[in-house]
Tab-separated table of C-alpha atoms in Angstrom:
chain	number	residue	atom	x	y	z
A	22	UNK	CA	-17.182	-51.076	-81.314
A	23	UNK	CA	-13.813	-52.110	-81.799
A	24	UNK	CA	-12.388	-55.110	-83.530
A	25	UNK	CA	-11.229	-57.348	-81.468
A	26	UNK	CA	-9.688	-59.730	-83.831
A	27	UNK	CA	-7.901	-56.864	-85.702
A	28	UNK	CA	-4.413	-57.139	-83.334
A	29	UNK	CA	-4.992	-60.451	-82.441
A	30	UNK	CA	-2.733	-61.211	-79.407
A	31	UNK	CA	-2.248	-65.018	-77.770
A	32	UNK	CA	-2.480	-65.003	-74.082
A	33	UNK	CA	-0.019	-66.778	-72.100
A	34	UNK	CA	-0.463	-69.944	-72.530
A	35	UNK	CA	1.448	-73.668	-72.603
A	36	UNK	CA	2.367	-74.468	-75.992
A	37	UNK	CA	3.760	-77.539	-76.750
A	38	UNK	CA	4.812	-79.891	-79.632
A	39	UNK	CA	3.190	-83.000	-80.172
A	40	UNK	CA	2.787	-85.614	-82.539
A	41	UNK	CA	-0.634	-86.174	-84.210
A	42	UNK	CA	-2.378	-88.634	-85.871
A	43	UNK	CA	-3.684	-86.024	-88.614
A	44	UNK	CA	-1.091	-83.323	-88.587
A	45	UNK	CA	1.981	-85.420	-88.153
A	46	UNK	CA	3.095	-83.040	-85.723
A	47	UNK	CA	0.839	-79.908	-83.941
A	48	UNK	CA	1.375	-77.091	-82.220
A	49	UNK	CA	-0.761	-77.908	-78.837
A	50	UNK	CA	-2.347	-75.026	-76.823
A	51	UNK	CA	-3.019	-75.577	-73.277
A	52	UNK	CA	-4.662	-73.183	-70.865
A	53	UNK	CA	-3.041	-73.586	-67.329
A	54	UNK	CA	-5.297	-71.407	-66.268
A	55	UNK	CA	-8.109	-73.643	-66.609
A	56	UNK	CA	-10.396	-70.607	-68.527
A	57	UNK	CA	-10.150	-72.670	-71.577
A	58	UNK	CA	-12.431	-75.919	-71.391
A	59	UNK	CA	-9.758	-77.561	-73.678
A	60	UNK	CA	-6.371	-77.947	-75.583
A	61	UNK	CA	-6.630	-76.536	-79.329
A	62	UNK	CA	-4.082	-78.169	-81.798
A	63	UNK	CA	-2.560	-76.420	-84.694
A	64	UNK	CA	-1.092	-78.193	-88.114
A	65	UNK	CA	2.586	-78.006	-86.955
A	66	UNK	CA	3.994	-75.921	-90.131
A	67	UNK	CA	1.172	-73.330	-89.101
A	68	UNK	CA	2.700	-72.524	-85.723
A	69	UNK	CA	4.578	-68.994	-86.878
A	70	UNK	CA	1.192	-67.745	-87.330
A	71	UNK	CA	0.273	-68.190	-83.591
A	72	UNK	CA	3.735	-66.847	-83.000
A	73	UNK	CA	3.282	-64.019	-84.738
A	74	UNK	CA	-0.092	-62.686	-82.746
A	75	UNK	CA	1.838	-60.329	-79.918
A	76	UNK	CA	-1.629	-57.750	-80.302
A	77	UNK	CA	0.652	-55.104	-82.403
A	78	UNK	CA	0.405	-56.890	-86.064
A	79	UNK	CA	-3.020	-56.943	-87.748
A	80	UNK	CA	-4.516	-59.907	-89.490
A	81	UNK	CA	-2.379	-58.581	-93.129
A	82	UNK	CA	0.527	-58.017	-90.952
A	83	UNK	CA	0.608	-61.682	-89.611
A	84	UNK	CA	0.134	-63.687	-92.785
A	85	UNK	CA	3.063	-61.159	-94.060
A	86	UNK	CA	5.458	-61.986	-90.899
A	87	UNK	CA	4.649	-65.572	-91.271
A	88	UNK	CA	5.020	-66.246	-94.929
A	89	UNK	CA	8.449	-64.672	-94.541
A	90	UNK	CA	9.067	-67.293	-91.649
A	91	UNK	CA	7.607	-70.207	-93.408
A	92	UNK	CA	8.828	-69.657	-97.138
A	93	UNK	CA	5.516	-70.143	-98.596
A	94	UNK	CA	2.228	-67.319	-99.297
A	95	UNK	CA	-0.305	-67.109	-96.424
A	96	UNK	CA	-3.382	-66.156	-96.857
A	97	UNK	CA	-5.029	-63.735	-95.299
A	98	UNK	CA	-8.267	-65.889	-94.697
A	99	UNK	CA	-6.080	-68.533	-93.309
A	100	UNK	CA	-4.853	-66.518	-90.571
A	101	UNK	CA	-8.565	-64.925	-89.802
A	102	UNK	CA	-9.843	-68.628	-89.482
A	103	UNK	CA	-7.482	-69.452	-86.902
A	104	UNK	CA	-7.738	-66.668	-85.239
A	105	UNK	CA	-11.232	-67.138	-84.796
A	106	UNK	CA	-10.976	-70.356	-84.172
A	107	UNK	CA	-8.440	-69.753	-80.824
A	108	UNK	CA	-11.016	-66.958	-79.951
A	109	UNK	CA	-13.739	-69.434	-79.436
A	110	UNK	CA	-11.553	-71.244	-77.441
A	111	UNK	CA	-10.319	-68.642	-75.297
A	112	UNK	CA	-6.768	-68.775	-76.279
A	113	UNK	CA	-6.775	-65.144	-77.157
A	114	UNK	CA	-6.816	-61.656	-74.804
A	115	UNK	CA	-10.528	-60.320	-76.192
A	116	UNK	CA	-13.637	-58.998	-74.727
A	117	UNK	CA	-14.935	-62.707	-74.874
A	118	UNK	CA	-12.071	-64.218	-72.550
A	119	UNK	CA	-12.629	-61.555	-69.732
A	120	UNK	CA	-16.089	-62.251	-69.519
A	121	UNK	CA	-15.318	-65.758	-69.167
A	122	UNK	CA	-12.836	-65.600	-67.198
A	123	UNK	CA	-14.470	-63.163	-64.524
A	124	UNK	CA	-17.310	-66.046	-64.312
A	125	UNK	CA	-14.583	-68.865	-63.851
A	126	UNK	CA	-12.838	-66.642	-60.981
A	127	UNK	CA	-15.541	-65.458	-59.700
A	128	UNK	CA	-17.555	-69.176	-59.192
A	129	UNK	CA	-13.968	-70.552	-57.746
A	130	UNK	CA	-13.566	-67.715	-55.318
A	131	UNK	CA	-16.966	-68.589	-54.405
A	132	UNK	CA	-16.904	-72.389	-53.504
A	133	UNK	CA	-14.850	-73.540	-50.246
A	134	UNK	CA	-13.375	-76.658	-51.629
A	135	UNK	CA	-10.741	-76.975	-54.150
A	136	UNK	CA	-11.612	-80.655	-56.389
A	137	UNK	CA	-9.548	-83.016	-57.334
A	138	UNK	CA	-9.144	-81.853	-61.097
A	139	UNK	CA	-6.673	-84.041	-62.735
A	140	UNK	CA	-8.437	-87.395	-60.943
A	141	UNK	CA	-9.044	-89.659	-63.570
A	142	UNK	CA	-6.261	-88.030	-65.934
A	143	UNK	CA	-2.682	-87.939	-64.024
A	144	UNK	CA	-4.165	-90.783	-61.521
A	145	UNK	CA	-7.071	-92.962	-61.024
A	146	UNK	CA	-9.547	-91.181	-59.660
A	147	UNK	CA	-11.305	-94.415	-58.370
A	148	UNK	CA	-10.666	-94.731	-54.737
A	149	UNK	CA	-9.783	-98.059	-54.340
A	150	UNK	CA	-7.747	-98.289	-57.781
A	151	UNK	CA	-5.555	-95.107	-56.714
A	152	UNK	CA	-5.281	-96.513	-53.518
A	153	UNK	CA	-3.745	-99.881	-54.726
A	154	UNK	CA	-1.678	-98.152	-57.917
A	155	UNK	CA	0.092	-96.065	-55.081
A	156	UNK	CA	0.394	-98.520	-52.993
A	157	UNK	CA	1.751	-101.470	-55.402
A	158	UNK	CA	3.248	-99.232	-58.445
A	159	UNK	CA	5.205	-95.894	-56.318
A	160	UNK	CA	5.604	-96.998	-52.592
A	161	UNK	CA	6.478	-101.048	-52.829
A	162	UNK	CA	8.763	-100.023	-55.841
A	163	UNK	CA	10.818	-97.846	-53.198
A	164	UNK	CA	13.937	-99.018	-51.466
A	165	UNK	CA	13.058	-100.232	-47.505
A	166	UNK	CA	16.071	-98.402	-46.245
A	167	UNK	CA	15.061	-98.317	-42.551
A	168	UNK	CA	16.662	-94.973	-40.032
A	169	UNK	CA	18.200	-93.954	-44.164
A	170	UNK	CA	17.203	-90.431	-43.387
A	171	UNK	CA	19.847	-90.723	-40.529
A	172	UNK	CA	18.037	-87.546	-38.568
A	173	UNK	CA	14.703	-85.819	-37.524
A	174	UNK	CA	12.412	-85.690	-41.394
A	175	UNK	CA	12.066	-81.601	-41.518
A	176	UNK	CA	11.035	-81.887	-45.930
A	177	UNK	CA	10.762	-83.301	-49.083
A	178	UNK	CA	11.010	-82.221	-52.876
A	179	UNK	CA	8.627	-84.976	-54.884
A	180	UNK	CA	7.707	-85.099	-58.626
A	181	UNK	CA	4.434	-83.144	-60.300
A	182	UNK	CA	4.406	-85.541	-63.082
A	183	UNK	CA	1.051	-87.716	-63.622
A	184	UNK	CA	1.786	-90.976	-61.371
A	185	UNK	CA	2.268	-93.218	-64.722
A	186	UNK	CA	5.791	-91.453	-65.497
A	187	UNK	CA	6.787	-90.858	-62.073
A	188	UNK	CA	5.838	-93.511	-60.161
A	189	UNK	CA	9.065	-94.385	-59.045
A	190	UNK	CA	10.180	-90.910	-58.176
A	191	UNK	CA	6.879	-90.645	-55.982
A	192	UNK	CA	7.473	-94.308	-54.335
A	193	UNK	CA	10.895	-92.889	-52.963
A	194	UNK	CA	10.321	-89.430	-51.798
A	195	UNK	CA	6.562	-90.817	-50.233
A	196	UNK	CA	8.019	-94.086	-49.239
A	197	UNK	CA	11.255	-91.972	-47.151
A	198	UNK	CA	8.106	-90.123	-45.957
A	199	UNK	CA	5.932	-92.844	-45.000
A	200	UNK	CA	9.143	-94.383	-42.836
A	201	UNK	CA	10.621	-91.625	-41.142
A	202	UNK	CA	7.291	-88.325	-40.744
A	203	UNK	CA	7.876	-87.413	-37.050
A	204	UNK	CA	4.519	-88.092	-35.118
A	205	UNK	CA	4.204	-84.511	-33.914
A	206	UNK	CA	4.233	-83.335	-37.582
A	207	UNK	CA	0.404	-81.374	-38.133
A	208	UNK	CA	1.157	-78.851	-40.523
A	209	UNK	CA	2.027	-79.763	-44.337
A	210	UNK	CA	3.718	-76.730	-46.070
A	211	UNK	CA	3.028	-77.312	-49.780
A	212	UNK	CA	4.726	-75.335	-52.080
A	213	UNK	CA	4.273	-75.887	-55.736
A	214	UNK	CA	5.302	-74.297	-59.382
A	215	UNK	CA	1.834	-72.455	-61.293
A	216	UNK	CA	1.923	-73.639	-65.078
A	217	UNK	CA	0.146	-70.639	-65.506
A	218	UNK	CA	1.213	-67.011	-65.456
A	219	UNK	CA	1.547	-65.357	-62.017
A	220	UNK	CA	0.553	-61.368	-61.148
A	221	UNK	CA	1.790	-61.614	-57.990
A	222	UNK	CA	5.086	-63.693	-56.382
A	223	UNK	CA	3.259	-66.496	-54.771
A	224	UNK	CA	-0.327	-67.307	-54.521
A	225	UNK	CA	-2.215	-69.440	-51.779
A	226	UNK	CA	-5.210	-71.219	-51.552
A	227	UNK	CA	-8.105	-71.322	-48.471
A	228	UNK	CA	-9.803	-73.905	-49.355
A	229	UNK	CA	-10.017	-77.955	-48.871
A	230	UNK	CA	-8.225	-79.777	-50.970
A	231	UNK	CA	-10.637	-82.766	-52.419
A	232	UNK	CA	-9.247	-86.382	-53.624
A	233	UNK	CA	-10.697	-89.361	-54.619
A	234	UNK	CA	-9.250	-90.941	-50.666
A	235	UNK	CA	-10.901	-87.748	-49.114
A	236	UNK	CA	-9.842	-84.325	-48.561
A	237	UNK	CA	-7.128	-82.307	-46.660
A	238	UNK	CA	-8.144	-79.011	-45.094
A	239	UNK	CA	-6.206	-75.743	-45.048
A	240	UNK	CA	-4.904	-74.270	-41.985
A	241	UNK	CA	-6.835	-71.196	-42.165
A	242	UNK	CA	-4.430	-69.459	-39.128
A	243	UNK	CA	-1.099	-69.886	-41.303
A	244	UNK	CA	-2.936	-68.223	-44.482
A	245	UNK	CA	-3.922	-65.226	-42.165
A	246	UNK	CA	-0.591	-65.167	-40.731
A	247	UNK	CA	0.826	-65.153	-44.598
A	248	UNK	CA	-1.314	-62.523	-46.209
A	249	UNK	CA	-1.019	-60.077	-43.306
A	250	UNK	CA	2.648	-60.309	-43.487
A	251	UNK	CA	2.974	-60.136	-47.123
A	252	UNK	CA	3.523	-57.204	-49.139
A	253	UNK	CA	1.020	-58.152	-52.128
A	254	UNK	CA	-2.181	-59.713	-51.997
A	255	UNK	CA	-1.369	-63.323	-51.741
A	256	UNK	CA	-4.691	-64.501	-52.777
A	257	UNK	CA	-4.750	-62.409	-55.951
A	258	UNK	CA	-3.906	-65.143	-58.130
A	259	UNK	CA	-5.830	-67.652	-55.932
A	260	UNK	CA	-7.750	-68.994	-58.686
A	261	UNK	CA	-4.515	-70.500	-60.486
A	262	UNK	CA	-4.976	-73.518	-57.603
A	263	UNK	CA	-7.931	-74.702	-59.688
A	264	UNK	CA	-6.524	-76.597	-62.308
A	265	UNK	CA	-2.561	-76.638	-61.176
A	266	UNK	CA	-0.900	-79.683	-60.815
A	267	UNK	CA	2.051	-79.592	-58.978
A	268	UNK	CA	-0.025	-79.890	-55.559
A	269	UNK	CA	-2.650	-81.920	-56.438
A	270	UNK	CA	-0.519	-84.571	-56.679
A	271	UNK	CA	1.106	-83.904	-53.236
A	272	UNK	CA	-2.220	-84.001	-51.513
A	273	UNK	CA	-3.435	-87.558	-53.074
A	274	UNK	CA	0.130	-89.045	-52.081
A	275	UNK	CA	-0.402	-86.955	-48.463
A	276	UNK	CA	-4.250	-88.511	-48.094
A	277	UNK	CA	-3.254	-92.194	-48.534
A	278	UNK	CA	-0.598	-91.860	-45.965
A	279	UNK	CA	-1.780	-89.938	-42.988
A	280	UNK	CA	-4.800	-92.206	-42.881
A	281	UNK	CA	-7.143	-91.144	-39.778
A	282	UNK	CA	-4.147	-89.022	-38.550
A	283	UNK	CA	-5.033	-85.305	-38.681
A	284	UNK	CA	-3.582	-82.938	-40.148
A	285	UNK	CA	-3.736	-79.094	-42.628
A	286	UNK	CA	-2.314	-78.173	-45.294
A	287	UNK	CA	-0.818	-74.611	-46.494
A	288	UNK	CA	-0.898	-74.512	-50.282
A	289	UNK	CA	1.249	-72.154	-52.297
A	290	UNK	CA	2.374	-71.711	-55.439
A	291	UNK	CA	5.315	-69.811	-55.889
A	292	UNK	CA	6.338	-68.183	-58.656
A	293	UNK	CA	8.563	-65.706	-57.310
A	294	UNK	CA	7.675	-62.886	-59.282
A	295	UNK	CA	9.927	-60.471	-61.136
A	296	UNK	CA	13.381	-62.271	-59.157
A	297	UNK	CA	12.437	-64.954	-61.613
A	298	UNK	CA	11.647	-63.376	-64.305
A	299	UNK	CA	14.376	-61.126	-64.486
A	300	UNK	CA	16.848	-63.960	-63.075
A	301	UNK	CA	17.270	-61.589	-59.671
A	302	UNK	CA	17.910	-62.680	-56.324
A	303	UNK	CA	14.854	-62.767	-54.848
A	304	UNK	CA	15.887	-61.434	-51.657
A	305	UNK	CA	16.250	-57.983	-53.624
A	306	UNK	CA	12.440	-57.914	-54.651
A	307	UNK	CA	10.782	-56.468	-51.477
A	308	UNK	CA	7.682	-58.138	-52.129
A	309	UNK	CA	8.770	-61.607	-52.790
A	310	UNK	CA	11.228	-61.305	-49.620
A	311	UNK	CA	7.939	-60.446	-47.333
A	312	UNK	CA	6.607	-63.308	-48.064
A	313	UNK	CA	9.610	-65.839	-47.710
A	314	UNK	CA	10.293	-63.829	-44.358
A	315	UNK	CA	6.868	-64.559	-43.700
A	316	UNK	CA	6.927	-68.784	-44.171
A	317	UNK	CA	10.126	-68.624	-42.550
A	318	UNK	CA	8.677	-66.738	-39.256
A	319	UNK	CA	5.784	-69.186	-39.778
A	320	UNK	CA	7.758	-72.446	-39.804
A	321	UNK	CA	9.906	-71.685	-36.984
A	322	UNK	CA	6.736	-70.673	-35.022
A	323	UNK	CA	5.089	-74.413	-35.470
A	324	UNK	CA	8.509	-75.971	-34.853
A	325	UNK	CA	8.582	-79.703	-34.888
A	326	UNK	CA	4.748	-79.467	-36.255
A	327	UNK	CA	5.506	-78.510	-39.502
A	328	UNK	CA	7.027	-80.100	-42.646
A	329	UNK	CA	7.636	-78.598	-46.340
A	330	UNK	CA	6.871	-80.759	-49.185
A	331	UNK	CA	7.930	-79.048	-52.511
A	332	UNK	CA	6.356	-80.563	-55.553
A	333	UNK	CA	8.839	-79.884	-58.637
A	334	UNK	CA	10.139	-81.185	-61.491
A	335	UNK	CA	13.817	-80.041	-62.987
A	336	UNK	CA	14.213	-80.190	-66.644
A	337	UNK	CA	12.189	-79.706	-69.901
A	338	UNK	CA	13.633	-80.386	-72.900
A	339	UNK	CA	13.290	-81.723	-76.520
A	340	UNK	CA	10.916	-81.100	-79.611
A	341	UNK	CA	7.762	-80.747	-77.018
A	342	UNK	CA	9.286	-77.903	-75.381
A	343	UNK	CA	10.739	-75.812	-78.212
A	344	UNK	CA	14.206	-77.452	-78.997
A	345	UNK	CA	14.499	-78.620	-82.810
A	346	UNK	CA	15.493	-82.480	-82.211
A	347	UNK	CA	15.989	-84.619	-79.010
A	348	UNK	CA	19.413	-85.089	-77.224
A	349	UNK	CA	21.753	-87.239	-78.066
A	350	UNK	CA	23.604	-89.224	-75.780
A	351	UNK	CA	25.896	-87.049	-75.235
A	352	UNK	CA	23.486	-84.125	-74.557
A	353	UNK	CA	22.241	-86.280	-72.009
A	354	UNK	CA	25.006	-86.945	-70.014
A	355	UNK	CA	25.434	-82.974	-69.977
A	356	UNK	CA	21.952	-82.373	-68.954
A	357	UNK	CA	22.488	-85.331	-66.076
A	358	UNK	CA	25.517	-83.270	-64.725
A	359	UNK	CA	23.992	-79.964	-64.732
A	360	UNK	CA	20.980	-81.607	-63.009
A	361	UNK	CA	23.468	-82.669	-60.607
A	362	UNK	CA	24.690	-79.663	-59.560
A	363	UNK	CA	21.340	-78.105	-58.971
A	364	UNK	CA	21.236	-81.477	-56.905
A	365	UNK	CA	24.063	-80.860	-54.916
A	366	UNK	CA	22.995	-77.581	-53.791
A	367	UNK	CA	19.679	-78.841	-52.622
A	368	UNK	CA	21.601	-81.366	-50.568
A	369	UNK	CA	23.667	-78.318	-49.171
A	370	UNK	CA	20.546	-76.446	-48.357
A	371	UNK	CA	21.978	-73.436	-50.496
A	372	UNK	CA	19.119	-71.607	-51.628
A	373	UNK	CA	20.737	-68.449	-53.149
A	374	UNK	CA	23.765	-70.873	-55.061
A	375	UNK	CA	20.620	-72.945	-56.034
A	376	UNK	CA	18.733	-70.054	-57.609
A	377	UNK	CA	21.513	-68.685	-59.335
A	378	UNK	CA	22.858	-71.676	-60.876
A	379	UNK	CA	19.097	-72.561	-62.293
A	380	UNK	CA	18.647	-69.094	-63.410
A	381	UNK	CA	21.458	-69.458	-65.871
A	382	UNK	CA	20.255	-71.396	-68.130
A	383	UNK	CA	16.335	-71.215	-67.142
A	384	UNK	CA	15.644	-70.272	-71.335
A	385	UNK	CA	17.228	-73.777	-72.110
A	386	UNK	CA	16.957	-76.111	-69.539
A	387	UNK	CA	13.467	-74.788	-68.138
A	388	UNK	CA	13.446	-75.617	-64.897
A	389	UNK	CA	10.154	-75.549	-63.777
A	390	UNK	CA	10.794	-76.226	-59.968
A	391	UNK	CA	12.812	-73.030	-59.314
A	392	UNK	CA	9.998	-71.241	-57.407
A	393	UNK	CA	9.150	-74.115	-55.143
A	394	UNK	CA	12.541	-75.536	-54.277
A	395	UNK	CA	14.127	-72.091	-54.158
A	396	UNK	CA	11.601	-71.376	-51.234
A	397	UNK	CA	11.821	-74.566	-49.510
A	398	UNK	CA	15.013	-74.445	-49.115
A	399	UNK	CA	14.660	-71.214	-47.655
A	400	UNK	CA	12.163	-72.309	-45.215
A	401	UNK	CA	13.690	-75.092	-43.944
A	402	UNK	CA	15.286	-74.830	-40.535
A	403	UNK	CA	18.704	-73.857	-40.946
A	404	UNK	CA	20.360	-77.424	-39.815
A	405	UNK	CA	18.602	-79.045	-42.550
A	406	UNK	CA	20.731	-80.917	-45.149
A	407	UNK	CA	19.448	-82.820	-47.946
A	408	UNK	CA	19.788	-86.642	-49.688
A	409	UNK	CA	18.998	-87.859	-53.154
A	410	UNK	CA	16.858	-90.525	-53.206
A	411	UNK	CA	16.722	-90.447	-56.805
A	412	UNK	CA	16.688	-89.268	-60.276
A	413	UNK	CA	15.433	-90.052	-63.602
A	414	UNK	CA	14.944	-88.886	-67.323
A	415	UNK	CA	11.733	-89.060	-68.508
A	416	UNK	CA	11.903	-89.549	-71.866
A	417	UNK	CA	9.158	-89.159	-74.425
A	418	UNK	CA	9.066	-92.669	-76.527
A	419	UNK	CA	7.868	-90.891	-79.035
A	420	UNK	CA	9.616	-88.030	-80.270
A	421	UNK	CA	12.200	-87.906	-77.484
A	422	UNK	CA	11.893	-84.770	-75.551
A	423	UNK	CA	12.745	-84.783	-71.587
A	424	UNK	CA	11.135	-84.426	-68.197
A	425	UNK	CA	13.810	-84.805	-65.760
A	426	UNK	CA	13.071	-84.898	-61.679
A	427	UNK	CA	14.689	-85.699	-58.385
A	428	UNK	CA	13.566	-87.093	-55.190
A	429	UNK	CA	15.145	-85.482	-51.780
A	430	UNK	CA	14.252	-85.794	-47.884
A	431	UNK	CA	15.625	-82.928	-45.585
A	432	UNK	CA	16.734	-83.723	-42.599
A	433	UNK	CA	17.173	-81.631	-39.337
């Protein structure tokens, strides 16, 4: 039988710098998949030796590669323990991982509600404590603007940041929301960014959504409408709901506010496939553009019932993500204006001037929201204009790095 740890190669995974009360600073490993049970940290100066496992060098090779990158010997054993350490954790493509990840899938695919995975983490997951925190810290921190929206509510973009950071950004959008949703509206369109890799272009879920204030159900018509439409199976990559995020925290902010009033749900993630990889217009990749056609068919078909909520964040940058030292002040004000015009083309519902201005600099500024807002703004009805209701810079107290987001309504 074949090695498996003799080309070791890292799966696709979030890494991260962080600082650490042992290490000083680590190389964190996150799964967004959700296969691995847990984050696995790595002594910062090591992190060239993750680097360096692509699944073409061998365990000689690596220490070799990384010495050179480092300045200092590495050992052979060194690299082997790691290695075997990440491989117990899941964090690398072996025999091991697809076993455990055809179990994960396989048990997901299997259940019929989706649970409410980061309760307790990103947000209380008490009932009554959530209830309050969004009540007291987002929505009564929001501006009473009254008829602000100055037409019909068709959307929203919101933060996917846990609540604690982005409390404020949530209190606007959800607060503009909890003034001005149209009583008609029945059908939620939520459309969110995978932290995990993506096989296919956008990926939706058929099950309930869980919270700790109840759950939301899907609108099992509009998925069957969407995957019979689509050129790709759009439940391929179903499984990357499980542990993602960017709608979770939609639903929670959804569940306190519709109350009694009923109401589905349509959950995608979008990552848009090769267009964003490959920084193409995504109305060029035929089976990206089948799907888009597809929400936009699907939107215009419920009319006044529906409304897009797009849960997405705008910059990452800083030591966390990469970068070798924080911005300055004047770094900031640059990031702030480029933000801005990404901004302003949301307000101008221009979905194609949008994409192509984030795809730009996506290596740098790593917009995370691309997939989501890029689609919203294609699916809202073509009236639709957009207003800031605000924007921050979330700044790490620590070592400084970035998370930057906006809050928009749409209106029609």
């Amino acid at each position: 039988m074949p090695n498996p740890h003799a080309h070791p190669r890292l799966r696709p995974i979030e890494a991260i710098f962080v600082p650490h009360p042992t290490f000083g600073k680590a190389l964190l490993l996150r799964d967004g998949e959700g296969i691995a049970p847990s984050p696995v940290a790595i002594r910062g100066d090591l992190a060239p030796i993750v680097s360096c496992m692509d699944g073409a060098s061998s365990m000689d090779g690596i220490a070799r590669r990384a010495s050179r990158i480092i300045g200092r010997m590495i050992d052979v054993a060194l690299v082997s323990r790691i290695v075997s350490e990440l491989d117990a954790a899941y964090m690398l493509e072996t025999p091991r991982y697809q076993a455990r990840r055809r179990e994960v899938v396989a048990a997901f695919a299997a259940a019929t509600e989706r649970p409410a995975h980061h309760a307790g983490g990103a947000y209380h997951g008490d009932p009554d404590e959530l209830a309050r925190y969004i009540d007291e810290a987002c929505l009564q921190k929001a501006p009473r603007e009254g008829g602000a929206t100055h037409g019909r509510m068709v959307g929203l973009c919101a933060p996917h940041m846990d609540l604690w950071r982005a409390a404020e950004g949530y209190g606007h959008a959800y607060g503009a929301l909890a003034e001005a949703l149209p009583p008609e509206v029945d059908t939620f369109f939520l459309l969110g960014t995978s932290h995990a890799p993506m096989r296919q272009p956008f990926a939706v879920c058929d099950k309930r959504f869980a919270t700790p204030l109840g759950a939301l159900e899907p609108d099992h018509d509009a998925l069957v409408f969407l995957a019979s439409q689509s050129r790709f199976d759009v439940r391929e990559d179903e499984y990357l709901h499980k542990g993602e995020h960017s709608l979770e925290l939609q639903v929670i902010f959804l569940r306190h506010l519709l109350g009694d009033r009923p109401a589905r749900i349509v959950p995608v993630l979008c990552g848009l496939g090769d267009a964003q990889a490959r920084g193409r217009d995504p109305q060029k990749d035929a089976r990206a553009e089948s799907f888009l056609a597809a929400l936009v068919e699907l939107v215009e078909r419920r009319g006044a019932r529906s409304f897009l909520i797009a849960g997405a964040d705008l910059a990452h940058v800083g030591p966390r993500f990469g970068d070798p030292r924080p911005l300055d002040a004047a770094e900031r004000d640059a990031l702030q204006a480029r933000d801005a015009e990404s901004i302003r083309l949301m307000v101008e519902h221009d979905a194609s001037g949008f994409f192509s201005q984030v795809a730009e600099d996506l290596d740098t500024r790593r917009v995370c929201g691309l997939g989501p807002i890029y689609t919203a703004l294609r699916a809202l009805p073509g009236s639709a204009t957009g207003r800031l209701l605000h924007y921050t810079q979330c700044v790490d107290p620590v070592e400084g790095s970035i998370v930057s987001h906006a809050s928009l309504a749409f209106v029609a």
